Amino acid sequence: MTGTSATESPLAGVKVLDLSWFGAGPIAGRALAAAGADVIKVETVKRIDGLRAMAPRPRGARGYNLSGYFNNYNANKRSVTIDLTTERGHELGLVLIRWADVMLTNMTNRAVKQVGMGWETVSRENPRLVAVYMPMMGTTGPHRDFQGFGAMLTAICGMNYLAGFAENRPVGVGTNYPDYVVNPMHAYIATLAALRHARRTGEGQMIDVSQDESSVAAMSLPLFAHDNGGGAYLRAGNRVPYAAPHGAYRTQDTPDRSDRWVALACLDEEHWRTLAAGICGHPEWTDDARFSTLASRLSNQDSLDRLIADWAAGQQGAEVVRRLQLAGIPAGLVQDAREMLEDPHIGERGYFVQLDHAEAGLRWYDGPGWRMTESPVSLDRAAPMLGEHTFDVALDLLGLSADEIADLVAEGVLQ
Amino acid sequence: MSGALADVRVIDATGPIGHYAGRLLADLGADVIKVEPPGGDPARLYRPALPDVAAPEAGLQFLLLNANKRGAVLDLDDDRGRSALLRLAAGADVVLESWRPQEARRLRLTDAELREVNPALIHTSVTGFGLSGPHAEWAYADIVGVAMSGVMNLAGFPDGPPESLPDHQGYHCASLDAAAGTLTALLHRDLGGPGQLVEVSMQEALSIAQETALQNYDIRDALLRRLGEASQVNPMNLPGFGLYECREGMVYIMTTGTAGAGFAGLVEMMDEHGQAGDLKEEPSWSFIQTQMDGANLRRLLTDEESQAETQRFLDHLEELVTAFMRAHPARYIYEEGQRRRVLVGLIATPADISADPHLAAREWFIELEDASRGKTLRYPGFPFRLQETPATLRRPAPLLGEHTSEVLAEAGLDAGEIAALEVTA
């Protein structure tokens, strides 16, 4: 890698072989790509990224290039189809290993073995390589071959047990939550640390991101409390043990929006006094022995929440948020995806980006998770179609001739 | 010192939204100095708390997310405190903070003012809504970020409130992107890139965790919302998919898909316990082996001809699976199921995780003496394992102001200046 100038992407010149699929791996690769790394995603037609086959796709449409789920997580990447389970395909995979600075995979340990991309092999080919393995339970230990998706990780990491209200069953948070930020970004952070070490010393390394450990790390306060005499955490809905009121309260239905909820948090006594007296018009609440201190409010949360809920039921949601924010109280609407997309604040900041895709058309993508003032972090190319770049990569990086490529396609090694 | 960031110094002046970002950089070896206001960071007083330790040294959230950092108290509203911070910033690689724009202007610690003392500085701002746009000055809390990002709308039961996520996922996501952005800028600077401002909005950091809500709206004009038992992951509430009560505890299972041993694997396990009923008989067994993927079932359940019969069969499966689960402990279903490649997870409590045999075999937990608090604390381990430059836990969270004079002396302040600052604080 050569010196970079201020206008270059921060990770310009970094080469990534992305052997990941579904959520957590591809999103880590997408973040590297947004920061300017050249990310080549390798799939095989035998085993494509499972998200390619998943909803949402346009009504009635079929095909592996249309899934909004897949496309959002694979922007800015190139797609190459090589069957790594064939001898020739594996050789070509190793050419890419020698090309790469980083290899990334969230396949199971079994699948990694099947495609011959274990640490012993890849480090022999490229001692400078940073190889990131993200199997669900890590690369070692008695449960190393346990497998699953994000919705199972929310169970294993303790999130189901603690999410939601005590009277309901612990069904989880409605999504494969750890897949989207927690696990990919832990992997990204570890990758950059290792890349820094490799640049300085020429020494690559293996990174083991057990998605179990990574998810528990982001759910670790209840565990830390349990292990150190801090008491048991219980399922507490929208409450926290250090602030009250703290929750979501339903406001009036309007002609264009029912099920309107406002989230608010009184993080200090001033927030509470302002809410009671200034916003709700009930200064006497703050003198009520049940609510006069944080400790008393925490002990009387049912009564407290009923007061706030009764008051909120007669209010208009957006207006309440406006008044709460003017008064300096943390508050916001529980927005749905359309409101998030049309949020004027988000719009002015240009968070979502619209990218044009040959088959899927002009679609909205999540933008990068952070911004940098001097070197661009951006998503500007829609997700690749399956194998879109096979020919180019075979020609330029694998050093194959057009005839050789045709033969390999005929043999099913390249697709 | 060891770790990939052993040569990096970070000034961490964040509130709770940014604590985890500083902790991640510290784990990788950076020297992170937590700067707190005179009364201490608010999280010092949050419950839950360490028993037998007095405030402000007992708050477990503070202790967990500020381990590995040194601590200094500076009154940034006082000119001398502000100058001291600028001295620290001048000698640092990274300043991490969570001031809203007006707050930074009031403190006279904007990006321009920080950059004046250190042009090569990586300045990372992590706030609820970012530094620009109509909501830049909005007050934020974890739950407000989760609400405004669209994530809260997906969690909960249809007839109940939307649900926030436990243990500060808004703050964690913001911190993760802040640490990631900081490292990105650092690696760029290592190669001659500029110092710069890295900016994170919690609302934006969470957005991608909406899963497919944005794409469902964009592509199909469909608005997802909270579905309770069904959930976005299993909207049809298929059998062998979701939450089951066991003899002790509960499991979450995902067998109606193509991954792992699928529903057939579960039936084999039930059969071994004599609890598969007639499911190994034809035509049930063939159906289970070939037809039990979500897309196919969706088709059968929407086709008028097959609808009623399919639903009857699925109800029958549900009944048998429910009975099987109730007959065995959750941990048995989890471990035996996974050994058979059935996708099943334990609904783990903190106690389960604390005693988990896999985490124990991987020596994940870390015990570290905290001499000032008179305890040895057990910490959750790291989210990643770097073979050559491992993360390390080197010190407990600082006492309030524990290292004030130490870090100010390192920044070149003399004894008189330091004494004056300690009085101010």
JSON list of C-alpha atoms in Angstrom, two decimals, chain A residues 4 10 56-59 68-69 72 110 119 137 139-140 142-143 146-147 149 152 155-158 161 164-165 168-170 173-177 180-181 185-186 188-189 192-193 196-197 199-200 203 205-208 210 213 216 218-221 223-224 226-230 233 238 241-242 259 261 321 325 328 330-331 333 335-338 340 342-343 345-346 348-349 351-352 363-364 366 369-375, chain B residues 4 7 20 46-51 60 64 129 131-135 138-139 144 147-148 150 153 155 157 161-169 172-173 176-177 180-181 183-184 187-188 190-191 194 196-199 203-205 207-208 211-213 215 217-220 223 225-226 229 232 243 245 260 335 338 341 343-344 346 348-351 353-354 358-359 361-362 364 377-378 380 383-389:
[
{"chain": "A", "resi": 4, "resn": "THR", "atom": "CA", "xyz": [-2.73, 8.21, 0.57]},
{"chain": "A", "resi": 10, "resn": "PRO", "atom": "CA", "xyz": [-9.68, 5.87, 4.25]},
{"chain": "A", "resi": 56, "resn": "PRO", "atom": "CA", "xyz": [-38.53, -8.62, 0.13]},
{"chain": "A", "resi": 57, "resn": "ARG", "atom": "CA", "xyz": [-38.57, -8.74, -3.64]},
{"chain": "A", "resi": 58, "resn": "PRO", "atom": "CA", "xyz": [-40.91, -6.86, -5.97]},
{"chain": "A", "resi": 59, "resn": "ARG", "atom": "CA", "xyz": [-44.33, -8.55, -6.03]},
{"chain": "A", "resi": 68, "resn": "GLY", "atom": "CA", "xyz": [-33.77, -5.97, -0.75]},
{"chain": "A", "resi": 69, "resn": "TYR", "atom": "CA", "xyz": [-32.48, -7.89, 2.26]},
{"chain": "A", "resi": 72, "resn": "ASN", "atom": "CA", "xyz": [-28.71, -3.65, 1.41]},
{"chain": "A", "resi": 110, "resn": "ARG", "atom": "CA", "xyz": [-17.66, -27.33, 8.98]},
{"chain": "A", "resi": 119, "resn": "TRP", "atom": "CA", "xyz": [-6.35, -20.73, 9.11]},
{"chain": "A", "resi": 137, "resn": "MET", "atom": "CA", "xyz": [-19.92, -20.21, 18.84]},
{"chain": "A", "resi": 139, "resn": "THR", "atom": "CA", "xyz": [-13.67, -21.78, 16.38]},
{"chain": "A", "resi": 140, "resn": "THR", "atom": "CA", "xyz": [-13.01, -23.79, 19.56]},
{"chain": "A", "resi": 142, "resn": "PRO", "atom": "CA", "xyz": [-17.39, -28.03, 23.03]},
{"chain": "A", "resi": 143, "resn": "HIS", "atom": "CA", "xyz": [-20.21, -26.18, 21.21]},
{"chain": "A", "resi": 146, "resn": "PHE", "atom": "CA", "xyz": [-23.57, -25.33, 17.07]},
{"chain": "A", "resi": 147, "resn": "GLN", "atom": "CA", "xyz": [-25.19, -23.20, 14.40]},
{"chain": "A", "resi": 149, "resn": "PHE", "atom": "CA", "xyz": [-29.20, -17.34, 12.89]},
{"chain": "A", "resi": 152, "resn": "MET", "atom": "CA", "xyz": [-31.26, -17.70, 17.97]},
{"chain": "A", "resi": 155, "resn": "ALA", "atom": "CA", "xyz": [-31.94, -16.22, 22.82]},
{"chain": "A", "resi": 156, "resn": "ILE", "atom": "CA", "xyz": [-28.44, -17.46, 23.64]},
{"chain": "A", "resi": 157, "resn": "CYS", "atom": "CA", "xyz": [-27.05, -14.03, 24.53]},
{"chain": "A", "resi": 158, "resn": "GLY", "atom": "CA", "xyz": [-29.78, -13.34, 27.08]},
{"chain": "A", "resi": 161, "resn": "TYR", "atom": "CA", "xyz": [-34.97, -13.38, 28.55]},
{"chain": "A", "resi": 164, "resn": "GLY", "atom": "CA", "xyz": [-40.17, -7.12, 26.76]},
{"chain": "A", "resi": 165, "resn": "PHE", "atom": "CA", "xyz": [-42.76, -7.14, 29.48]},
{"chain": "A", "resi": 168, "resn": "ASN", "atom": "CA", "xyz": [-45.53, -11.79, 27.93]},
{"chain": "A", "resi": 169, "resn": "ARG", "atom": "CA", "xyz": [-43.43, -14.71, 26.76]},
{"chain": "A", "resi": 170, "resn": "PRO", "atom": "CA", "xyz": [-39.78, -13.91, 25.92]},
{"chain": "A", "resi": 173, "resn": "VAL", "atom": "CA", "xyz": [-37.14, -8.37, 19.70]},
{"chain": "A", "resi": 174, "resn": "GLY", "atom": "CA", "xyz": [-38.83, -9.15, 16.37]},
{"chain": "A", "resi": 175, "resn": "THR", "atom": "CA", "xyz": [-35.61, -9.30, 14.35]},
{"chain": "A", "resi": 176, "resn": "ASN", "atom": "CA", "xyz": [-32.26, -11.10, 14.10]},
{"chain": "A", "resi": 177, "resn": "TYR", "atom": "CA", "xyz": [-30.88, -8.12, 16.04]},
{"chain": "A", "resi": 180, "resn": "TYR", "atom": "CA", "xyz": [-26.93, -6.02, 12.05]},
{"chain": "A", "resi": 181, "resn": "VAL", "atom": "CA", "xyz": [-24.62, -3.86, 14.15]},
{"chain": "A", "resi": 185, "resn": "MET", "atom": "CA", "xyz": [-19.05, -4.01, 13.92]},
{"chain": "A", "resi": 186, "resn": "HIS", "atom": "CA", "xyz": [-17.18, -6.03, 16.52]},
{"chain": "A", "resi": 188, "resn": "TYR", "atom": "CA", "xyz": [-14.89, -4.70, 11.73]},
{"chain": "A", "resi": 189, "resn": "ILE", "atom": "CA", "xyz": [-13.13, -3.19, 14.76]},
{"chain": "A", "resi": 192, "resn": "LEU", "atom": "CA", "xyz": [-8.88, -2.88, 11.57]},
{"chain": "A", "resi": 193, "resn": "ALA", "atom": "CA", "xyz": [-6.79, -3.46, 14.71]},
{"chain": "A", "resi": 196, "resn": "ARG", "atom": "CA", "xyz": [-2.84, -2.02, 11.63]},
{"chain": "A", "resi": 197, "resn": "HIS", "atom": "CA", "xyz": [-0.59, -4.66, 13.22]},
{"chain": "A", "resi": 199, "resn": "ARG", "atom": "CA", "xyz": [0.95, -3.07, 8.19]},
{"chain": "A", "resi": 200, "resn": "ARG", "atom": "CA", "xyz": [3.51, -2.40, 10.90]},
{"chain": "A", "resi": 203, "resn": "GLU", "atom": "CA", "xyz": [2.47, -10.34, 10.50]},
{"chain": "A", "resi": 205, "resn": "GLN", "atom": "CA", "xyz": [-3.29, -13.18, 12.29]},
{"chain": "A", "resi": 206, "resn": "MET", "atom": "CA", "xyz": [-6.42, -15.14, 12.85]},
{"chain": "A", "resi": 207, "resn": "ILE", "atom": "CA", "xyz": [-9.38, -13.42, 14.49]},
{"chain": "A", "resi": 208, "resn": "ASP", "atom": "CA", "xyz": [-12.04, -15.54, 16.14]},
{"chain": "A", "resi": 210, "resn": "SER", "atom": "CA", "xyz": [-17.63, -16.00, 18.29]},
{"chain": "A", "resi": 213, "resn": "GLU", "atom": "CA", "xyz": [-19.39, -13.97, 22.79]},
{"chain": "A", "resi": 216, "resn": "VAL", "atom": "CA", "xyz": [-23.20, -11.45, 25.06]},
{"chain": "A", "resi": 218, "resn": "ALA", "atom": "CA", "xyz": [-23.29, -6.25, 24.07]},
{"chain": "A", "resi": 219, "resn": "MET", "atom": "CA", "xyz": [-25.74, -7.64, 26.65]},
{"chain": "A", "resi": 220, "resn": "SER", "atom": "CA", "xyz": [-23.26, -7.87, 29.47]},
{"chain": "A", "resi": 221, "resn": "LEU", "atom": "CA", "xyz": [-24.49, -5.48, 32.15]},
{"chain": "A", "resi": 223, "resn": "LEU", "atom": "CA", "xyz": [-24.41, -10.63, 33.50]},
{"chain": "A", "resi": 224, "resn": "PHE", "atom": "CA", "xyz": [-21.86, -8.38, 35.22]},
{"chain": "A", "resi": 226, "resn": "HIS", "atom": "CA", "xyz": [-25.38, -11.18, 38.34]},
{"chain": "A", "resi": 227, "resn": "ASP", "atom": "CA", "xyz": [-21.74, -12.18, 38.83]},
{"chain": "A", "resi": 228, "resn": "ASN", "atom": "CA", "xyz": [-20.81, -9.37, 41.21]},
{"chain": "A", "resi": 229, "resn": "GLY", "atom": "CA", "xyz": [-23.63, -9.11, 43.70]},
{"chain": "A", "resi": 230, "resn": "GLY", "atom": "CA", "xyz": [-25.53, -6.43, 41.80]},
{"chain": "A", "resi": 233, "resn": "TYR", "atom": "CA", "xyz": [-32.18, -8.20, 36.29]},
{"chain": "A", "resi": 238, "resn": "ASN", "atom": "CA", "xyz": [-39.32, -0.19, 28.70]},
{"chain": "A", "resi": 241, "resn": "PRO", "atom": "CA", "xyz": [-33.23, 0.70, 36.95]},
{"chain": "A", "resi": 242, "resn": "TYR", "atom": "CA", "xyz": [-31.93, 4.27, 37.13]},
{"chain": "A", "resi": 259, "resn": "ASP", "atom": "CA", "xyz": [-50.88, 3.21, 17.11]},
{"chain": "A", "resi": 261, "resn": "TRP", "atom": "CA", "xyz": [-46.41, 6.08, 20.66]},
{"chain": "A", "resi": 321, "resn": "VAL", "atom": "CA", "xyz": [-42.41, 15.39, 21.26]},
{"chain": "A", "resi": 325, "resn": "GLN", "atom": "CA", "xyz": [-37.73, 18.50, 23.27]},
{"chain": "A", "resi": 328, "resn": "GLY", "atom": "CA", "xyz": [-34.93, 19.63, 27.05]},
{"chain": "A", "resi": 330, "resn": "PRO", "atom": "CA", "xyz": [-35.27, 13.26, 25.79]},
{"chain": "A", "resi": 331, "resn": "ALA", "atom": "CA", "xyz": [-38.28, 12.20, 23.70]},
{"chain": "A", "resi": 333, "resn": "LEU", "atom": "CA", "xyz": [-41.83, 9.20, 18.26]},
{"chain": "A", "resi": 335, "resn": "GLN", "atom": "CA", "xyz": [-41.29, 5.72, 14.04]},
{"chain": "A", "resi": 336, "resn": "ASP", "atom": "CA", "xyz": [-42.02, 3.11, 11.42]},
{"chain": "A", "resi": 337, "resn": "ALA", "atom": "CA", "xyz": [-39.85, 2.54, 8.35]},
{"chain": "A", "resi": 338, "resn": "ARG", "atom": "CA", "xyz": [-41.72, 5.07, 6.23]},
{"chain": "A", "resi": 340, "resn": "MET", "atom": "CA", "xyz": [-37.76, 6.95, 9.29]},
{"chain": "A", "resi": 342, "resn": "GLU", "atom": "CA", "xyz": [-39.21, 10.47, 5.39]},
{"chain": "A", "resi": 343, "resn": "ASP", "atom": "CA", "xyz": [-37.84, 11.87, 8.68]},
{"chain": "A", "resi": 345, "resn": "HIS", "atom": "CA", "xyz": [-33.85, 15.31, 9.99]},
{"chain": "A", "resi": 346, "resn": "ILE", "atom": "CA", "xyz": [-32.60, 12.08, 8.40]},
{"chain": "A", "resi": 348, "resn": "GLU", "atom": "CA", "xyz": [-31.47, 16.75, 5.55]},
{"chain": "A", "resi": 349, "resn": "ARG", "atom": "CA", "xyz": [-28.49, 14.69, 6.70]},
{"chain": "A", "resi": 351, "resn": "TYR", "atom": "CA", "xyz": [-28.43, 9.22, 5.66]},
{"chain": "A", "resi": 352, "resn": "PHE", "atom": "CA", "xyz": [-30.25, 6.88, 3.28]},
{"chain": "A", "resi": 363, "resn": "ARG", "atom": "CA", "xyz": [-33.69, 1.43, -4.32]},
{"chain": "A", "resi": 364, "resn": "TRP", "atom": "CA", "xyz": [-32.99, 2.87, -0.90]},
{"chain": "A", "resi": 366, "resn": "ASP", "atom": "CA", "xyz": [-28.85, 2.27, 4.61]},
{"chain": "A", "resi": 369, "resn": "GLY", "atom": "CA", "xyz": [-22.90, 4.17, 10.18]},
{"chain": "A", "resi": 370, "resn": "TRP", "atom": "CA", "xyz": [-20.53, 7.11, 10.56]},
{"chain": "A", "resi": 371, "resn": "ARG", "atom": "CA", "xyz": [-19.28, 10.12, 8.61]},
{"chain": "A", "resi": 372, "resn": "MET", "atom": "CA", "xyz": [-15.79, 11.52, 8.17]},
{"chain": "A", "resi": 373, "resn": "THR", "atom": "CA", "xyz": [-15.09, 15.12, 7.22]},
{"chain": "A", "resi": 374, "resn": "GLU", "atom": "CA", "xyz": [-11.89, 14.60, 5.22]},
{"chain": "A", "resi": 375, "resn": "SER", "atom": "CA", "xyz": [-11.95, 11.16, 3.67]},
{"chain": "B", "resi": 4, "resn": "ALA", "atom": "CA", "xyz": [-2.61, -3.16, 18.24]},
{"chain": "B", "resi": 7, "resn": "ASP", "atom": "CA", "xyz": [0.75, 3.64, 20.98]},
{"chain": "B", "resi": 20, "resn": "TYR", "atom": "CA", "xyz": [-18.41, 1.51, 25.19]},
{"chain": "B", "resi": 46, "resn": "TYR", "atom": "CA", "xyz": [-26.98, 4.29, 38.11]},
{"chain": "B", "resi": 47, "resn": "ARG", "atom": "CA", "xyz": [-28.33, 1.12, 39.60]},
{"chain": "B", "resi": 48, "resn": "PRO", "atom": "CA", "xyz": [-27.47, -1.76, 39.72]},
{"chain": "B", "resi": 49, "resn": "ALA", "atom": "CA", "xyz": [-24.58, -1.16, 42.08]},
{"chain": "B", "resi": 50, "resn": "LEU", "atom": "CA", "xyz": [-21.75, -3.13, 43.62]},
{"chain": "B", "resi": 51, "resn": "PRO", "atom": "CA", "xyz": [-22.72, -4.08, 47.19]},
{"chain": "B", "resi": 60, "resn": "LEU", "atom": "CA", "xyz": [-21.93, -1.31, 37.69]},
{"chain": "B", "resi": 64, "resn": "LEU", "atom": "CA", "xyz": [-18.15, -2.28, 33.26]},
{"chain": "B", "resi": 129, "resn": "PHE", "atom": "CA", "xyz": [-28.89, 12.69, 16.28]},
{"chain": "B", "resi": 131, "resn": "LEU", "atom": "CA", "xyz": [-24.15, 17.35, 14.57]},
{"chain": "B", "resi": 132, "resn": "SER", "atom": "CA", "xyz": [-26.30, 18.66, 11.70]},
{"chain": "B", "resi": 133, "resn": "GLY", "atom": "CA", "xyz": [-29.96, 18.72, 10.77]},
{"chain": "B", "resi": 134, "resn": "PRO", "atom": "CA", "xyz": [-33.06, 20.00, 12.56]},
{"chain": "B", "resi": 135, "resn": "HIS", "atom": "CA", "xyz": [-32.74, 17.53, 15.46]},
{"chain": "B", "resi": 138, "resn": "TRP", "atom": "CA", "xyz": [-32.43, 17.24, 20.53]},
{"chain": "B", "resi": 139, "resn": "ALA", "atom": "CA", "xyz": [-32.02, 15.68, 23.95]},
{"chain": "B", "resi": 144, "resn": "VAL", "atom": "CA", "xyz": [-35.30, 7.64, 22.22]},
{"chain": "B", "resi": 147, "resn": "ALA", "atom": "CA", "xyz": [-37.74, 4.64, 19.02]},
{"chain": "B", "resi": 148, "resn": "MET", "atom": "CA", "xyz": [-36.76, 7.17, 16.35]},
{"chain": "B", "resi": 150, "resn": "GLY", "atom": "CA", "xyz": [-37.57, 2.39, 13.51]},
{"chain": "B", "resi": 153, "resn": "ASN", "atom": "CA", "xyz": [-41.55, -0.36, 16.08]},
{"chain": "B", "resi": 155, "resn": "ALA", "atom": "CA", "xyz": [-40.40, -5.30, 18.85]},
{"chain": "B", "resi": 157, "resn": "PHE", "atom": "CA", "xyz": [-46.86, -7.59, 20.81]},
{"chain": "B", "resi": 161, "resn": "PRO", "atom": "CA", "xyz": [-46.51, -1.15, 23.59]},
{"chain": "B", "resi": 162, "resn": "PRO", "atom": "CA", "xyz": [-43.54, -1.16, 21.25]},
{"chain": "B", "resi": 163, "resn": "GLU", "atom": "CA", "xyz": [-40.52, -2.41, 23.16]},
{"chain": "B", "resi": 164, "resn": "SER", "atom": "CA", "xyz": [-37.07, -0.98, 23.55]},
{"chain": "B", "resi": 165, "resn": "LEU", "atom": "CA", "xyz": [-34.09, -3.36, 23.65]},
{"chain": "B", "resi": 166, "resn": "PRO", "atom": "CA", "xyz": [-32.42, -4.36, 26.92]},
{"chain": "B", "resi": 167, "resn": "ASP", "atom": "CA", "xyz": [-29.00, -3.12, 28.06]},
{"chain": "B", "resi": 168, "resn": "HIS", "atom": "CA", "xyz": [-28.66, 0.09, 26.03]},
{"chain": "B", "resi": 169, "resn": "GLN", "atom": "CA", "xyz": [-28.54, -1.18, 22.47]},
{"chain": "B", "resi": 172, "resn": "HIS", "atom": "CA", "xyz": [-23.96, 0.28, 22.12]},
{"chain": "B", "resi": 173, "resn": "CYS", "atom": "CA", "xyz": [-24.65, 0.65, 18.40]},
{"chain": "B", "resi": 176, "resn": "LEU", "atom": "CA", "xyz": [-19.62, 0.54, 18.02]},
{"chain": "B", "resi": 177, "resn": "ASP", "atom": "CA", "xyz": [-19.82, 2.86, 15.02]},
{"chain": "B", "resi": 180, "resn": "ALA", "atom": "CA", "xyz": [-15.16, 1.73, 14.09]},
{"chain": "B", "resi": 181, "resn": "GLY", "atom": "CA", "xyz": [-15.03, 5.25, 12.63]},
{"chain": "B", "resi": 183, "resn": "LEU", "atom": "CA", "xyz": [-10.12, 3.24, 13.89]},
{"chain": "B", "resi": 184, "resn": "THR", "atom": "CA", "xyz": [-10.88, 3.93, 10.23]},
{"chain": "B", "resi": 187, "resn": "LEU", "atom": "CA", "xyz": [-5.57, 3.71, 9.92]},
{"chain": "B", "resi": 188, "resn": "HIS", "atom": "CA", "xyz": [-5.89, 6.40, 7.28]},
{"chain": "B", "resi": 190, "resn": "ASP", "atom": "CA", "xyz": [-1.12, 6.09, 9.86]},
{"chain": "B", "resi": 191, "resn": "LEU", "atom": "CA", "xyz": [-0.52, 6.25, 6.09]},
{"chain": "B", "resi": 194, "resn": "PRO", "atom": "CA", "xyz": [-5.39, 13.89, 7.72]},
{"chain": "B", "resi": 196, "resn": "GLN", "atom": "CA", "xyz": [-10.48, 14.74, 10.98]},
{"chain": "B", "resi": 197, "resn": "LEU", "atom": "CA", "xyz": [-13.89, 14.72, 12.57]},
{"chain": "B", "resi": 198, "resn": "VAL", "atom": "CA", "xyz": [-15.73, 11.40, 12.79]},
{"chain": "B", "resi": 199, "resn": "GLU", "atom": "CA", "xyz": [-19.43, 11.82, 13.46]},
{"chain": "B", "resi": 203, "resn": "GLN", "atom": "CA", "xyz": [-30.51, 7.13, 15.27]},
{"chain": "B", "resi": 204, "resn": "GLU", "atom": "CA", "xyz": [-28.51, 6.36, 12.12]},
{"chain": "B", "resi": 205, "resn": "ALA", "atom": "CA", "xyz": [-26.29, 3.75, 13.81]},
{"chain": "B", "resi": 207, "resn": "SER", "atom": "CA", "xyz": [-31.18, 2.11, 11.38]},
{"chain": "B", "resi": 208, "resn": "ILE", "atom": "CA", "xyz": [-29.68, -0.96, 9.71]},
{"chain": "B", "resi": 211, "resn": "GLU", "atom": "CA", "xyz": [-33.75, -5.60, 9.23]},
{"chain": "B", "resi": 212, "resn": "THR", "atom": "CA", "xyz": [-35.94, -5.46, 6.11]},
{"chain": "B", "resi": 213, "resn": "ALA", "atom": "CA", "xyz": [-38.46, -2.85, 7.27]},
{"chain": "B", "resi": 215, "resn": "GLN", "atom": "CA", "xyz": [-36.88, -2.51, 1.98]},
{"chain": "B", "resi": 217, "resn": "TYR", "atom": "CA", "xyz": [-41.65, -0.27, 2.41]},
{"chain": "B", "resi": 218, "resn": "ASP", "atom": "CA", "xyz": [-39.45, 0.72, -0.51]},
{"chain": "B", "resi": 219, "resn": "ILE", "atom": "CA", "xyz": [-39.99, -2.39, -2.64]},
{"chain": "B", "resi": 220, "resn": "ARG", "atom": "CA", "xyz": [-43.45, -3.62, -1.64]},
{"chain": "B", "resi": 223, "resn": "LEU", "atom": "CA", "xyz": [-45.06, -1.42, 6.60]},
{"chain": "B", "resi": 225, "resn": "ARG", "atom": "CA", "xyz": [-44.81, -3.71, 12.69]},
{"chain": "B", "resi": 226, "resn": "ARG", "atom": "CA", "xyz": [-44.51, -5.67, 15.91]},
{"chain": "B", "resi": 229, "resn": "GLU", "atom": "CA", "xyz": [-45.26, -14.51, 18.94]},
{"chain": "B", "resi": 232, "resn": "GLN", "atom": "CA", "xyz": [-40.81, -10.77, 11.35]},
{"chain": "B", "resi": 243, "resn": "LEU", "atom": "CA", "xyz": [-40.38, -20.14, 21.44]},
{"chain": "B", "resi": 245, "resn": "GLU", "atom": "CA", "xyz": [-41.60, -24.06, 26.96]},
{"chain": "B", "resi": 260, "resn": "GLY", "atom": "CA", "xyz": [-29.21, -27.64, 9.54]},
{"chain": "B", "resi": 335, "resn": "GLU", "atom": "CA", "xyz": [-27.40, -29.30, 23.47]},
{"chain": "B", "resi": 338, "resn": "GLN", "atom": "CA", "xyz": [-27.58, -28.85, 18.25]},
{"chain": "B", "resi": 341, "resn": "ARG", "atom": "CA", "xyz": [-27.74, -30.01, 13.78]},
{"chain": "B", "resi": 343, "resn": "LEU", "atom": "CA", "xyz": [-31.17, -25.09, 14.98]},
{"chain": "B", "resi": 344, "resn": "VAL", "atom": "CA", "xyz": [-32.12, -24.49, 18.58]},
{"chain": "B", "resi": 346, "resn": "LEU", "atom": "CA", "xyz": [-31.48, -21.77, 24.91]},
{"chain": "B", "resi": 348, "resn": "ALA", "atom": "CA", "xyz": [-30.49, -18.02, 28.47]},
{"chain": "B", "resi": 349, "resn": "THR", "atom": "CA", "xyz": [-30.71, -16.14, 31.75]},
{"chain": "B", "resi": 350, "resn": "PRO", "atom": "CA", "xyz": [-27.70, -14.27, 33.12]},
{"chain": "B", "resi": 351, "resn": "ALA", "atom": "CA", "xyz": [-27.22, -17.26, 35.45]},
{"chain": "B", "resi": 353, "resn": "ILE", "atom": "CA", "xyz": [-24.60, -17.58, 30.66]},
{"chain": "B", "resi": 354, "resn": "SER", "atom": "CA", "xyz": [-22.54, -17.19, 33.80]},
{"chain": "B", "resi": 358, "resn": "HIS", "atom": "CA", "xyz": [-18.84, -23.60, 26.37]},
{"chain": "B", "resi": 359, "resn": "LEU", "atom": "CA", "xyz": [-17.86, -20.14, 27.59]},
{"chain": "B", "resi": 361, "resn": "ALA", "atom": "CA", "xyz": [-14.11, -24.10, 28.18]},
{"chain": "B", "resi": 362, "resn": "ARG", "atom": "CA", "xyz": [-13.12, -21.07, 26.11]},
{"chain": "B", "resi": 364, "resn": "TRP", "atom": "CA", "xyz": [-14.13, -16.31, 28.35]},
{"chain": "B", "resi": 377, "resn": "LEU", "atom": "CA", "xyz": [-14.73, -8.61, 39.99]},
{"chain": "B", "resi": 378, "resn": "ARG", "atom": "CA", "xyz": [-15.75, -11.11, 37.35]},
{"chain": "B", "resi": 380, "resn": "PRO", "atom": "CA", "xyz": [-17.62, -10.69, 30.76]},
{"chain": "B", "resi": 383, "resn": "PRO", "atom": "CA", "xyz": [-16.23, -9.72, 21.84]},
{"chain": "B", "resi": 384, "resn": "PHE", "atom": "CA", "xyz": [-13.29, -10.84, 19.66]},
{"chain": "B", "resi": 385, "resn": "ARG", "atom": "CA", "xyz": [-10.08, -12.84, 19.93]},
{"chain": "B", "resi": 386, "resn": "LEU", "atom": "CA", "xyz": [-7.07, -11.58, 18.04]},
{"chain": "B", "resi": 387, "resn": "GLN", "atom": "CA", "xyz": [-4.48, -14.33, 18.00]},
{"chain": "B", "resi": 388, "resn": "GLU", "atom": "CA", "xyz": [-1.37, -12.11, 17.87]},
{"chain": "B", "resi": 389, "resn": "THR", "atom": "CA", "xyz": [-2.56, -8.85, 19.41]}
]
